[in-house]
Amino acid sequence: MKKVAIIMGSDSDFPVVSKAVKKLKEFEVPYEVHVMSAHRTPDAAIAFSAGAKANGFGVIIAAAGMAAHLAGVLAAKTILPVIGIPCKSAQLDGMDALLATVMMPTGIPVATVAVDGAANAAILAVEMLALSDETLARKLEDMKLEMEKGVAAKDEAMQAKVAEL
């Protein structure tokens, strides 16, 4: 099975990224987590991205806040799909990171999830890997069924509350 790389621009992004790690563990998808900066360690980020496919990765998740160029830098040097997680910052509430992550030039796509949307980034990575892995596809189908059951149970509980009024 291909691995997922989770790259964060700063260790301060780990509280967000940890949600992606937990999801990948739930799906039993191998992963690596690294800190690399588009601005402070661009050579390391570029080298990692350029070698990611050869090193057994199938998807790269990049989390960064503020001037969030990490996902774009990684996407520029790989043919693997890159998923950007814009991280909330104190200054602009994550809008700066969202725009920097989503506004990529033609030919360098970055799939972008919600601000601090690490769990969805991991699920999207699993969906990408599931295109060629039936075991992962079944796990995703099971997850969707569990979500459906959860909503049905909440609706049933709501009906009981409404009946008590």
CSV table of C-alpha atoms in Angstrom, one decimal:
chain,number,residue,atom,x,y,z
A,1,MET,CA,0.0,0.0,0.0
A,2,LYS,CA,1.2,3.5,-0.8
A,3,LYS,CA,2.1,5.8,2.1
A,4,VAL,CA,0.7,9.3,2.8
A,5,ALA,CA,3.1,12.1,3.5
A,6,ILE,CA,1.9,14.7,6.0
A,7,ILE,CA,4.1,17.8,5.8
A,8,MET,CA,3.5,20.7,8.1
A,9,GLY,CA,5.1,24.1,7.8
A,10,SER,CA,5.7,24.4,11.5
A,11,ASP,CA,5.4,22.1,14.5
A,12,SER,CA,2.7,24.6,15.7
A,13,ASP,CA,0.5,23.0,13.0
A,14,PHE,CA,0.5,19.6,14.8
A,15,PRO,CA,-2.7,20.1,16.8
A,16,VAL,CA,-4.5,20.4,13.4
A,17,VAL,CA,-2.5,17.7,11.6
A,18,SER,CA,-3.0,15.2,14.4
A,19,LYS,CA,-6.6,14.8,13.2
A,20,ALA,CA,-5.3,13.6,9.9
A,21,VAL,CA,-2.9,11.2,11.6
A,22,LYS,CA,-5.8,9.7,13.6
A,23,LYS,CA,-7.9,9.2,10.5
A,24,LEU,CA,-5.1,7.5,8.6
A,25,LYS,CA,-4.5,5.2,11.6
A,26,GLU,CA,-8.3,4.3,11.6
A,27,PHE,CA,-7.9,3.3,8.0
A,28,GLU,CA,-4.6,1.5,8.6
A,29,VAL,CA,-2.9,3.6,6.0
A,30,PRO,CA,0.9,4.0,6.4
A,31,TYR,CA,2.1,7.6,6.8
A,32,GLU,CA,5.0,9.8,7.7
A,33,VAL,CA,4.8,13.2,9.3
A,34,HIS,CA,7.5,15.9,8.8
A,35,VAL,CA,8.1,19.6,9.4
A,36,MET,CA,9.3,21.4,6.3
A,37,SER,CA,8.9,25.1,5.4
A,38,ALA,CA,8.3,26.5,1.9
A,39,HIS,CA,10.3,29.5,3.1
A,40,ARG,CA,12.8,28.4,5.7
A,41,THR,CA,13.7,25.0,4.2
A,42,PRO,CA,12.7,25.2,0.5
A,43,ASP,CA,15.4,22.8,-0.7
A,44,ALA,CA,14.4,20.1,1.8
A,45,ALA,CA,10.7,20.5,0.8
A,46,ILE,CA,11.5,20.3,-2.9
A,47,ALA,CA,13.8,17.3,-2.5
A,48,PHE,CA,11.2,15.5,-0.4
A,49,SER,CA,8.5,16.2,-3.0
A,50,ALA,CA,10.6,15.3,-6.0
A,51,GLY,CA,11.4,11.9,-4.4
A,52,ALA,CA,8.1,11.2,-2.8
A,53,LYS,CA,6.8,8.8,-5.5
A,54,ALA,CA,10.0,6.8,-5.7
A,55,ASN,CA,9.9,6.6,-1.9
A,56,GLY,CA,6.5,4.8,-1.8
A,57,PHE,CA,4.2,7.7,-1.3
A,58,GLY,CA,0.8,8.0,-3.1
A,59,VAL,CA,-0.5,11.3,-1.8
A,60,ILE,CA,1.0,14.3,0.0
A,61,ILE,CA,-0.9,16.3,2.6
A,62,ALA,CA,0.5,19.8,3.3
A,63,ALA,CA,-0.6,21.9,6.2
A,64,ALA,CA,0.4,25.5,6.6
A,65,GLY,CA,-0.9,28.8,7.9
A,66,MET,CA,-0.3,32.4,7.1
A,67,ALA,CA,1.6,32.7,3.8
A,68,ALA,CA,0.7,29.1,3.1
A,69,HIS,CA,2.9,28.3,0.1
A,70,LEU,CA,3.9,24.8,1.2
A,71,ALA,CA,1.3,22.8,-0.7
A,72,GLY,CA,2.1,24.7,-3.9
A,73,VAL,CA,5.9,24.2,-3.5
A,74,LEU,CA,5.4,20.5,-2.9
A,75,ALA,CA,2.9,20.2,-5.9
A,76,ALA,CA,5.4,21.9,-8.2
A,77,LYS,CA,7.9,19.1,-7.9
A,78,THR,CA,5.7,15.9,-8.0
A,79,ILE,CA,3.1,14.3,-10.0
A,80,LEU,CA,1.4,12.9,-6.9
A,81,PRO,CA,-1.8,14.5,-5.7
A,82,VAL,CA,-1.3,17.2,-3.1
A,83,ILE,CA,-4.0,18.1,-0.6
A,84,GLY,CA,-3.6,21.4,1.2
A,85,ILE,CA,-4.8,22.1,4.7
A,86,PRO,CA,-5.0,25.8,5.3
A,87,CYS,CA,-4.4,26.4,9.0
A,88,LYS,CA,-6.1,29.1,11.0
A,89,SER,CA,-3.8,31.9,12.2
A,90,ALA,CA,-4.4,34.7,14.7
A,91,GLN,CA,-4.0,37.4,12.2
A,92,LEU,CA,-6.6,36.7,9.5
A,93,ASP,CA,-8.5,33.7,10.9
A,94,GLY,CA,-7.1,31.3,8.2
A,95,MET,CA,-8.5,33.2,5.2
A,96,ASP,CA,-4.9,34.1,4.1
A,97,ALA,CA,-3.9,30.4,4.2
A,98,LEU,CA,-7.0,29.3,2.4
A,99,LEU,CA,-6.5,31.8,-0.4
A,100,ALA,CA,-2.8,31.0,-0.7
A,101,THR,CA,-3.6,27.2,-0.8
A,102,VAL,CA,-6.5,27.3,-3.2
A,103,MET,CA,-5.2,29.9,-5.8
A,104,MET,CA,-2.8,27.7,-7.7
A,105,PRO,CA,-1.7,28.3,-11.3
A,106,THR,CA,-2.8,26.0,-14.1
A,107,GLY,CA,-0.7,22.8,-14.2
A,108,ILE,CA,0.0,22.8,-10.4
A,109,PRO,CA,-3.2,21.7,-8.8
A,110,VAL,CA,-3.7,21.5,-5.0
A,111,ALA,CA,-6.8,19.9,-3.7
A,112,THR,CA,-7.8,22.1,-0.7
A,113,VAL,CA,-10.0,21.2,2.3
A,114,ALA,CA,-11.5,23.6,4.8
A,115,VAL,CA,-9.5,25.7,7.2
A,116,ASP,CA,-8.1,23.2,9.8
A,117,GLY,CA,-9.9,20.4,7.9
A,118,ALA,CA,-7.2,17.8,8.5
A,119,ALA,CA,-9.7,14.9,9.0
A,120,ASN,CA,-11.2,15.5,5.6
A,121,ALA,CA,-7.7,15.8,4.1
A,122,ALA,CA,-6.9,12.3,5.4
A,123,ILE,CA,-10.3,10.9,4.1
A,124,LEU,CA,-9.6,12.5,0.7
A,125,ALA,CA,-6.2,10.9,0.6
A,126,VAL,CA,-7.7,7.5,1.5
A,127,GLU,CA,-10.3,8.0,-1.3
A,128,MET,CA,-7.4,8.6,-3.7
A,129,LEU,CA,-5.6,5.5,-2.6
A,130,ALA,CA,-8.8,3.5,-2.6
A,131,LEU,CA,-9.1,3.9,-6.4
A,132,SER,CA,-6.6,1.0,-6.6
A,133,ASP,CA,-7.2,-0.7,-3.3
A,134,GLU,CA,-10.4,-2.6,-2.7
A,135,THR,CA,-9.8,-3.0,1.0
A,136,LEU,CA,-9.6,0.8,1.5
A,137,ALA,CA,-12.7,1.2,-0.7
A,138,ARG,CA,-14.7,-1.2,1.6
A,139,LYS,CA,-13.5,0.7,4.7
A,140,LEU,CA,-14.7,3.9,3.2
A,141,GLU,CA,-18.1,2.4,2.4
A,142,ASP,CA,-18.3,1.1,6.0
A,143,MET,CA,-17.5,4.6,7.2
A,144,LYS,CA,-20.3,6.1,5.2
A,145,LEU,CA,-22.7,3.5,6.5
A,146,GLU,CA,-21.7,4.3,10.1
A,147,MET,CA,-22.3,8.0,9.4
A,148,GLU,CA,-25.7,7.2,8.0
A,149,LYS,CA,-26.6,5.1,11.0
A,150,GLY,CA,-25.4,7.9,13.3
A,151,VAL,CA,-27.6,10.5,11.6
A,152,ALA,CA,-30.6,8.1,11.7
A,153,ALA,CA,-30.1,7.6,15.5
A,154,LYS,CA,-29.9,11.4,16.0
A,155,ASP,CA,-33.1,11.8,14.1
A,156,GLU,CA,-34.8,9.1,16.2
A,157,ALA,CA,-33.7,10.8,19.4
A,158,MET,CA,-34.9,14.2,18.0
A,159,GLN,CA,-38.3,12.7,17.3
A,160,ALA,CA,-38.6,11.5,20.9
A,161,LYS,CA,-37.7,15.0,22.2
A,162,VAL,CA,-40.2,16.6,19.9
A,163,ALA,CA,-42.9,14.2,21.0
A,164,GLU,CA,-42.3,15.2,24.6
A,165,LEU,CA,-43.1,18.8,24.0
